[in-house]
mmCIF file with all atom_site columns, C-alpha atoms in Angstrom:
data_model
loop_
_atom_site.group_PDB
_atom_site.id
_atom_site.type_symbol
_atom_site.label_atom_id
_atom_site.label_alt_id
_atom_site.label_comp_id
_atom_site.label_asym_id
_atom_site.label_entity_id
_atom_site.label_seq_id
_atom_site.pdbx_PDB_ins_code
_atom_site.Cartn_x
_atom_site.Cartn_y
_atom_site.Cartn_z
_atom_site.occupancy
_atom_site.B_iso_or_equiv
_atom_site.pdbx_formal_charge
_atom_site.auth_seq_id
_atom_site.auth_comp_id
_atom_site.auth_asym_id
_atom_site.auth_atom_id
_atom_site.pdbx_PDB_model_num
ATOM 1   C CA . MET A 1 1   ? 84.480 186.983 149.730 1.00 49.00 ? 1   MET A CA 1
ATOM 2   C CA . ASN A 1 2   ? 82.415 190.001 150.756 1.00 45.00 ? 2   ASN A CA 1
ATOM 3   C CA . LYS A 1 3   ? 85.344 192.342 150.173 1.00 47.00 ? 3   LYS A CA 1
ATOM 4   C CA . THR A 1 4   ? 85.827 190.904 146.675 1.00 41.00 ? 4   THR A CA 1
ATOM 5   C CA . LEU A 1 5   ? 82.143 191.320 145.864 1.00 39.00 ? 5   LEU A CA 1
ATOM 6   C CA . ILE A 1 6   ? 82.137 194.895 147.138 1.00 44.00 ? 6   ILE A CA 1
ATOM 7   C CA . ALA A 1 7   ? 85.305 195.698 145.206 1.00 41.00 ? 7   ALA A CA 1
ATOM 8   C CA . LEU A 1 8   ? 83.891 194.260 141.983 1.00 40.00 ? 8   LEU A CA 1
ATOM 9   C CA . SER A 1 9   ? 80.596 196.126 142.428 1.00 42.00 ? 9   SER A CA 1
ATOM 10  C CA . LEU A 1 10  ? 82.431 199.362 143.105 1.00 42.00 ? 10  LEU A CA 1
ATOM 11  C CA . ALA A 1 11  ? 84.698 198.841 140.103 1.00 41.00 ? 11  ALA A CA 1
ATOM 12  C CA . ALA A 1 12  ? 81.725 198.183 137.837 1.00 44.00 ? 12  ALA A CA 1
ATOM 13  C CA . PHE A 1 13  ? 79.931 201.283 139.100 1.00 46.00 ? 13  PHE A CA 1
ATOM 14  C CA . MET A 1 14  ? 83.019 203.460 138.721 1.00 45.00 ? 14  MET A CA 1
ATOM 15  C CA . GLY A 1 15  ? 83.652 202.129 135.220 1.00 45.00 ? 15  GLY A CA 1
ATOM 16  C CA . THR A 1 16  ? 80.134 203.024 134.135 1.00 45.00 ? 16  THR A CA 1
ATOM 17  C CA . ALA A 1 17  ? 80.284 206.462 135.706 1.00 48.00 ? 17  ALA A CA 1
ATOM 18  C CA . TYR A 1 18  ? 83.654 207.099 134.092 1.00 50.00 ? 18  TYR A CA 1
ATOM 19  C CA . ALA A 1 19  ? 82.448 206.023 130.650 1.00 49.00 ? 19  ALA A CA 1
ATOM 20  C CA . ASP A 1 20  ? 79.417 208.314 130.844 1.00 72.00 ? 20  ASP A CA 1
ATOM 21  C CA . GLN A 1 21  ? 81.529 211.201 132.102 1.00 91.00 ? 21  GLN A CA 1
ATOM 22  C CA . ALA A 1 22  ? 83.901 210.511 129.225 1.00 93.00 ? 22  ALA A CA 1
ATOM 23  C CA . THR A 1 23  ? 81.092 211.306 126.788 1.00 95.00 ? 23  THR A CA 1
ATOM 24  C CA . VAL A 1 24  ? 80.336 214.576 128.576 1.00 96.00 ? 24  VAL A CA 1
ATOM 25  C CA . ASN A 1 25  ? 84.040 215.446 128.624 1.00 96.00 ? 25  ASN A CA 1
ATOM 26  C CA . ALA A 1 26  ? 84.427 214.609 124.922 1.00 96.00 ? 26  ALA A CA 1
ATOM 27  C CA . LEU A 1 27  ? 81.436 216.783 124.001 1.00 96.00 ? 27  LEU A CA 1
ATOM 28  C CA . GLN A 1 28  ? 82.690 219.699 126.081 1.00 96.00 ? 28  GLN A CA 1
ATOM 29  C CA . SER A 1 29  ? 86.229 219.325 124.729 1.00 96.00 ? 29  SER A CA 1
ATOM 30  C CA . ALA A 1 30  ? 84.792 219.474 121.208 1.00 96.00 ? 30  ALA A CA 1
ATOM 31  C CA . GLY A 1 31  ? 83.248 222.831 122.059 1.00 95.00 ? 31  GLY A CA 1
ATOM 32  C CA . VAL A 1 32  ? 79.670 221.582 122.311 1.00 96.00 ? 32  VAL A CA 1
ATOM 33  C CA . GLU A 1 33  ? 77.776 223.792 124.727 1.00 95.00 ? 33  GLU A CA 1
ATOM 34  C CA . LEU A 1 34  ? 75.662 221.744 127.113 1.00 95.00 ? 34  LEU A CA 1
ATOM 35  C CA . THR A 1 35  ? 73.077 222.860 129.612 1.00 95.00 ? 35  THR A CA 1
ATOM 36  C CA . ASP A 1 36  ? 73.286 221.536 133.166 1.00 95.00 ? 36  ASP A CA 1
ATOM 37  C CA . THR A 1 37  ? 70.303 219.314 132.358 1.00 95.00 ? 37  THR A CA 1
ATOM 38  C CA . GLN A 1 38  ? 72.036 217.873 129.282 1.00 94.00 ? 38  GLN A CA 1
ATOM 39  C CA . VAL A 1 39  ? 75.221 217.223 131.268 1.00 94.00 ? 39  VAL A CA 1
ATOM 40  C CA . ALA A 1 40  ? 73.246 215.393 133.947 1.00 93.00 ? 40  ALA A CA 1
ATOM 41  C CA . GLU A 1 41  ? 71.235 213.406 131.384 1.00 94.00 ? 41  GLU A CA 1
ATOM 42  C CA . ILE A 1 42  ? 74.282 212.290 129.399 1.00 95.00 ? 42  ILE A CA 1
ATOM 43  C CA . ALA A 1 43  ? 76.393 211.564 132.480 1.00 95.00 ? 43  ALA A CA 1
ATOM 44  C CA . ALA A 1 44  ? 73.626 209.398 133.963 1.00 93.00 ? 44  ALA A CA 1
ATOM 45  C CA . ALA A 1 45  ? 72.866 207.552 130.736 1.00 93.00 ? 45  ALA A CA 1
ATOM 46  C CA . GLU A 1 46  ? 74.352 204.335 129.467 1.00 92.00 ? 46  GLU A CA 1
ATOM 47  C CA . GLY A 1 47  ? 73.689 202.090 126.496 1.00 94.00 ? 47  GLY A CA 1
ATOM 48  C CA . SER A 1 48  ? 70.448 202.886 124.697 1.00 95.00 ? 48  SER A CA 1
ATOM 49  C CA . ALA A 1 49  ? 69.730 205.800 127.042 1.00 95.00 ? 49  ALA A CA 1
ATOM 50  C CA . LEU A 1 50  ? 73.064 207.369 126.063 1.00 96.00 ? 50  LEU A CA 1
ATOM 51  C CA . VAL A 1 51  ? 72.251 206.831 122.382 1.00 97.00 ? 51  VAL A CA 1
ATOM 52  C CA . ALA A 1 52  ? 68.876 208.533 122.887 1.00 96.00 ? 52  ALA A CA 1
ATOM 53  C CA . ALA A 1 53  ? 70.490 211.436 124.758 1.00 96.00 ? 53  ALA A CA 1
ATOM 54  C CA . VAL A 1 54  ? 72.982 211.980 121.926 1.00 97.00 ? 54  VAL A CA 1
ATOM 55  C CA . ALA A 1 55  ? 70.207 211.817 119.319 1.00 97.00 ? 55  ALA A CA 1
ATOM 56  C CA . SER A 1 56  ? 68.205 214.361 121.294 1.00 96.00 ? 56  SER A CA 1
ATOM 57  C CA . LEU A 1 57  ? 71.238 216.627 121.439 1.00 97.00 ? 57  LEU A CA 1
ATOM 58  C CA . VAL A 1 58  ? 71.738 216.291 117.667 1.00 97.00 ? 58  VAL A CA 1
ATOM 59  C CA . ALA A 1 59  ? 68.069 217.100 117.017 1.00 96.00 ? 59  ALA A CA 1
ATOM 60  C CA . SER A 1 60  ? 68.110 220.195 119.205 1.00 95.00 ? 60  SER A CA 1
ATOM 61  C CA . SER A 1 61  ? 71.483 221.572 118.095 1.00 95.00 ? 61  SER A CA 1
ATOM 62  C CA . ASP A 1 62  ? 72.527 223.910 115.338 1.00 95.00 ? 62  ASP A CA 1
ATOM 63  C CA . PRO A 1 63  ? 73.591 221.921 112.251 1.00 96.00 ? 63  PRO A CA 1
ATOM 64  C CA . SER A 1 64  ? 77.063 223.459 112.494 1.00 96.00 ? 64  SER A CA 1
ATOM 65  C CA . VAL A 1 65  ? 77.835 221.432 115.649 1.00 97.00 ? 65  VAL A CA 1
ATOM 66  C CA . VAL A 1 66  ? 76.293 218.095 114.620 1.00 97.00 ? 66  VAL A CA 1
ATOM 67  C CA . SER A 1 67  ? 79.628 216.785 113.357 1.00 97.00 ? 67  SER A CA 1
ATOM 68  C CA . ALA A 1 68  ? 81.350 217.669 116.644 1.00 97.00 ? 68  ALA A CA 1
ATOM 69  C CA . ILE A 1 69  ? 78.583 215.990 118.661 1.00 97.00 ? 69  ILE A CA 1
ATOM 70  C CA . VAL A 1 70  ? 78.734 212.744 116.690 1.00 98.00 ? 70  VAL A CA 1
ATOM 71  C CA . THR A 1 71  ? 82.532 212.672 116.594 1.00 98.00 ? 71  THR A CA 1
ATOM 72  C CA . ALA A 1 72  ? 82.749 213.187 120.360 1.00 97.00 ? 72  ALA A CA 1
ATOM 73  C CA . ALA A 1 73  ? 80.047 210.648 121.186 1.00 97.00 ? 73  ALA A CA 1
ATOM 74  C CA . VAL A 1 74  ? 81.467 207.938 118.910 1.00 97.00 ? 74  VAL A CA 1
ATOM 75  C CA . THR A 1 75  ? 85.000 208.581 120.142 1.00 96.00 ? 75  THR A CA 1
ATOM 76  C CA . ALA A 1 76  ? 83.881 208.251 123.771 1.00 95.00 ? 76  ALA A CA 1
ATOM 77  C CA . SER A 1 77  ? 81.620 205.247 123.123 1.00 95.00 ? 77  SER A CA 1
ATOM 78  C CA . PRO A 1 78  ? 82.862 203.445 120.010 1.00 96.00 ? 78  PRO A CA 1
ATOM 79  C CA . ASP A 1 79  ? 80.901 200.315 120.900 1.00 95.00 ? 79  ASP A CA 1
ATOM 80  C CA . LEU A 1 80  ? 77.717 202.368 120.381 1.00 96.00 ? 80  LEU A CA 1
ATOM 81  C CA . ALA A 1 81  ? 78.810 203.930 117.064 1.00 97.00 ? 81  ALA A CA 1
ATOM 82  C CA . VAL A 1 82  ? 76.232 202.203 114.862 1.00 97.00 ? 82  VAL A CA 1
ATOM 83  C CA . SER A 1 83  ? 73.395 202.893 117.296 1.00 97.00 ? 83  SER A CA 1
ATOM 84  C CA . ILE A 1 84  ? 74.464 206.527 117.685 1.00 97.00 ? 84  ILE A CA 1
ATOM 85  C CA . VAL A 1 85  ? 74.458 206.976 113.907 1.00 97.00 ? 85  VAL A CA 1
ATOM 86  C CA . GLN A 1 86  ? 71.065 205.310 113.460 1.00 97.00 ? 86  GLN A CA 1
ATOM 87  C CA . SER A 1 87  ? 69.401 207.364 116.178 1.00 97.00 ? 87  SER A CA 1
ATOM 88  C CA . ALA A 1 88  ? 71.067 210.618 115.185 1.00 97.00 ? 88  ALA A CA 1
ATOM 89  C CA . ILE A 1 89  ? 69.969 210.231 111.546 1.00 97.00 ? 89  ILE A CA 1
ATOM 90  C CA . ALA A 1 90  ? 66.443 209.383 112.648 1.00 96.00 ? 90  ALA A CA 1
ATOM 91  C CA . ALA A 1 91  ? 66.465 212.531 114.803 1.00 96.00 ? 91  ALA A CA 1
ATOM 92  C CA . ALA A 1 92  ? 67.972 214.793 112.121 1.00 96.00 ? 92  ALA A CA 1
ATOM 93  C CA . PRO A 1 93  ? 67.560 213.202 108.666 1.00 96.00 ? 93  PRO A CA 1
ATOM 94  C CA . SER A 1 94  ? 68.782 216.307 106.845 1.00 96.00 ? 94  SER A CA 1
ATOM 95  C CA . GLN A 1 95  ? 72.149 215.834 108.569 1.00 96.00 ? 95  GLN A CA 1
ATOM 96  C CA . ALA A 1 96  ? 72.603 212.182 107.514 1.00 96.00 ? 96  ALA A CA 1
ATOM 97  C CA . SER A 1 97  ? 75.775 212.694 105.472 1.00 96.00 ? 97  SER A CA 1
ATOM 98  C CA . THR A 1 98  ? 77.360 214.859 108.176 1.00 97.00 ? 98  THR A CA 1
ATOM 99  C CA . ILE A 1 99  ? 76.499 212.312 110.861 1.00 97.00 ? 99  ILE A CA 1
ATOM 100 C CA . THR A 1 100 ? 77.832 209.399 108.809 1.00 97.00 ? 100 THR A CA 1
ATOM 101 C CA . SER A 1 101 ? 81.044 211.167 107.887 1.00 97.00 ? 101 SER A CA 1
ATOM 102 C CA . ALA A 1 102 ? 81.724 212.222 111.482 1.00 97.00 ? 102 ALA A CA 1
ATOM 103 C CA . ALA A 1 103 ? 81.133 208.703 112.794 1.00 97.00 ? 103 ALA A CA 1
ATOM 104 C CA . VAL A 1 104 ? 83.370 207.104 110.161 1.00 97.00 ? 104 VAL A CA 1
ATOM 105 C CA . THR A 1 105 ? 86.119 209.599 110.973 1.00 97.00 ? 105 THR A CA 1
ATOM 106 C CA . ALA A 1 106 ? 85.808 208.827 114.694 1.00 97.00 ? 106 ALA A CA 1
ATOM 107 C CA . ALA A 1 107 ? 85.637 205.036 114.253 1.00 97.00 ? 107 ALA A CA 1
ATOM 108 C CA . PRO A 1 108 ? 87.234 204.128 110.906 1.00 97.00 ? 108 PRO A CA 1
ATOM 109 C CA . THR A 1 109 ? 87.406 200.428 111.750 1.00 96.00 ? 109 THR A CA 1
ATOM 110 C CA . GLN A 1 110 ? 83.588 200.423 111.825 1.00 96.00 ? 110 GLN A CA 1
ATOM 111 C CA . ALA A 1 111 ? 83.176 202.326 108.553 1.00 97.00 ? 111 ALA A CA 1
ATOM 112 C CA . VAL A 1 112 ? 81.323 199.532 106.735 1.00 97.00 ? 112 VAL A CA 1
ATOM 113 C CA . ALA A 1 113 ? 78.890 198.925 109.600 1.00 96.00 ? 113 ALA A CA 1
ATOM 114 C CA . ILE A 1 114 ? 78.325 202.663 110.061 1.00 97.00 ? 114 ILE A CA 1
ATOM 115 C CA . THR A 1 115 ? 77.680 203.406 106.392 1.00 96.00 ? 115 THR A CA 1
ATOM 116 C CA . THR A 1 116 ? 75.436 200.358 106.024 1.00 96.00 ? 116 THR A CA 1
ATOM 117 C CA . ALA A 1 117 ? 73.372 201.394 109.057 1.00 94.00 ? 117 ALA A CA 1
ATOM 118 C CA . ALA A 1 118 ? 73.241 204.997 107.879 1.00 94.00 ? 118 ALA A CA 1
ATOM 119 C CA . ALA A 1 119 ? 72.025 203.967 104.433 1.00 94.00 ? 119 ALA A CA 1
ATOM 120 C CA . ALA A 1 120 ? 69.312 201.786 105.954 1.00 92.00 ? 120 ALA A CA 1
ATOM 121 C CA . VAL A 1 121 ? 68.071 204.580 108.196 1.00 89.00 ? 121 VAL A CA 1
ATOM 122 C CA . SER A 1 122 ? 68.250 207.172 105.421 1.00 79.00 ? 122 SER A CA 1
ATOM 123 C CA . THR A 1 123 ? 66.262 204.913 103.115 1.00 80.00 ? 123 THR A CA 1
ATOM 124 C CA . SER A 1 124 ? 63.580 204.203 105.697 1.00 75.00 ? 124 SER A CA 1
ATOM 125 C CA . THR A 1 125 ? 63.394 207.873 106.690 1.00 67.00 ? 125 THR A CA 1
ATOM 126 C CA . SER A 1 126 ? 62.979 209.066 103.105 1.00 61.00 ? 126 SER A CA 1
ATOM 127 C CA . SER A 1 127 ? 60.474 206.348 102.186 1.00 55.00 ? 127 SER A CA 1
ATOM 128 C CA . THR A 1 128 ? 58.391 207.234 105.221 1.00 50.00 ? 128 THR A CA 1
ATOM 129 C CA . SER A 1 129 ? 58.311 210.906 104.337 1.00 48.00 ? 129 SER A CA 1
ATOM 130 C CA . SER A 1 130 ? 57.386 210.282 100.711 1.00 45.00 ? 130 SER A CA 1
ATOM 131 C CA . ALA A 1 131 ? 54.920 207.477 101.328 1.00 45.00 ? 131 ALA A CA 1
ATOM 132 C CA . ASN A 1 132 ? 51.948 207.247 99.002  1.00 46.00 ? 132 ASN A CA 1
ATOM 133 C CA . THR A 1 133 ? 48.828 208.493 100.734 1.00 46.00 ? 133 THR A CA 1
ATOM 134 C CA . GLY A 1 134 ? 46.615 206.256 98.624  1.00 47.00 ? 134 GLY A CA 1
ATOM 135 C CA . THR A 1 135 ? 44.776 209.040 96.845  1.00 47.00 ? 135 THR A CA 1
ATOM 136 C CA . ALA A 1 136 ? 44.893 209.198 93.096  1.00 45.00 ? 136 ALA A CA 1
ATOM 137 C CA . PRO A 1 137 ? 45.099 212.484 91.226  1.00 47.00 ? 137 PRO A CA 1
ATOM 138 C CA . VAL A 1 138 ? 41.760 213.696 89.927  1.00 47.00 ? 138 VAL A CA 1
ATOM 139 C CA . ALA A 1 139 ? 41.442 215.138 86.451  1.00 49.00 ? 139 ALA A CA 1
ATOM 140 C CA . SER A 1 140 ? 39.778 218.526 86.341  1.00 49.00 ? 140 SER A CA 1
ATOM 141 C CA . ASN A 1 141 ? 37.222 217.405 83.761  1.00 50.00 ? 141 ASN A CA 1
ATOM 142 C CA . ASN A 1 142 ? 36.659 213.754 84.448  1.00 50.00 ? 142 ASN A CA 1
ATOM 143 C CA . ASN A 1 143 ? 32.924 213.744 83.776  1.00 52.00 ? 143 ASN A CA 1
ATOM 144 C CA . GLU A 1 144 ? 32.335 211.660 80.662  1.00 53.00 ? 144 GLU A CA 1
ATOM 145 C CA . ALA A 1 145 ? 28.589 212.353 80.746  1.00 55.00 ? 145 ALA A CA 1
ATOM 146 C CA . SER A 1 146 ? 28.912 216.046 80.038  1.00 52.00 ? 146 SER A CA 1
ATOM 147 C CA . PRO A 1 147 ? 29.412 216.984 76.402  1.00 55.00 ? 147 PRO A CA 1
ATOM 148 C CA . SER A 1 148 ? 32.406 219.020 75.408  1.00 55.00 ? 148 SER A CA 1
ATOM 149 C CA . VAL A 1 149 ? 31.563 221.966 73.248  1.00 53.00 ? 149 VAL A CA 1
#
């Protein structure tokens, strides 16, 4: 019984470590340059922490590599595709179409879910940035008491 429990625990740990290393390997294979800190952060992350690490990488990277980052991350962790897209768009809204396209290419069976999530994030991001501040425009001569000559 103890041997079985130890074997299952070890297998679960190794599976997690392998999956996280798979993301690092996919990013590096795609030509994405990572610092030692980024490698350690991504390799140690799983689930929402991995999504946040990818979004941080997208936000801090040159726009020319955003597609490679998203493609690699979604390919390595297809179960996180929608979350990766949402977080990446929130981190780099100007790259929304690139992020969406890369994710759909990497996980075509999730295309509807990805594009729906991307549209929702893009809409909320743009409505937040163009929110009405509550101030009305003021006319330059809005004083009805003064006579016009």
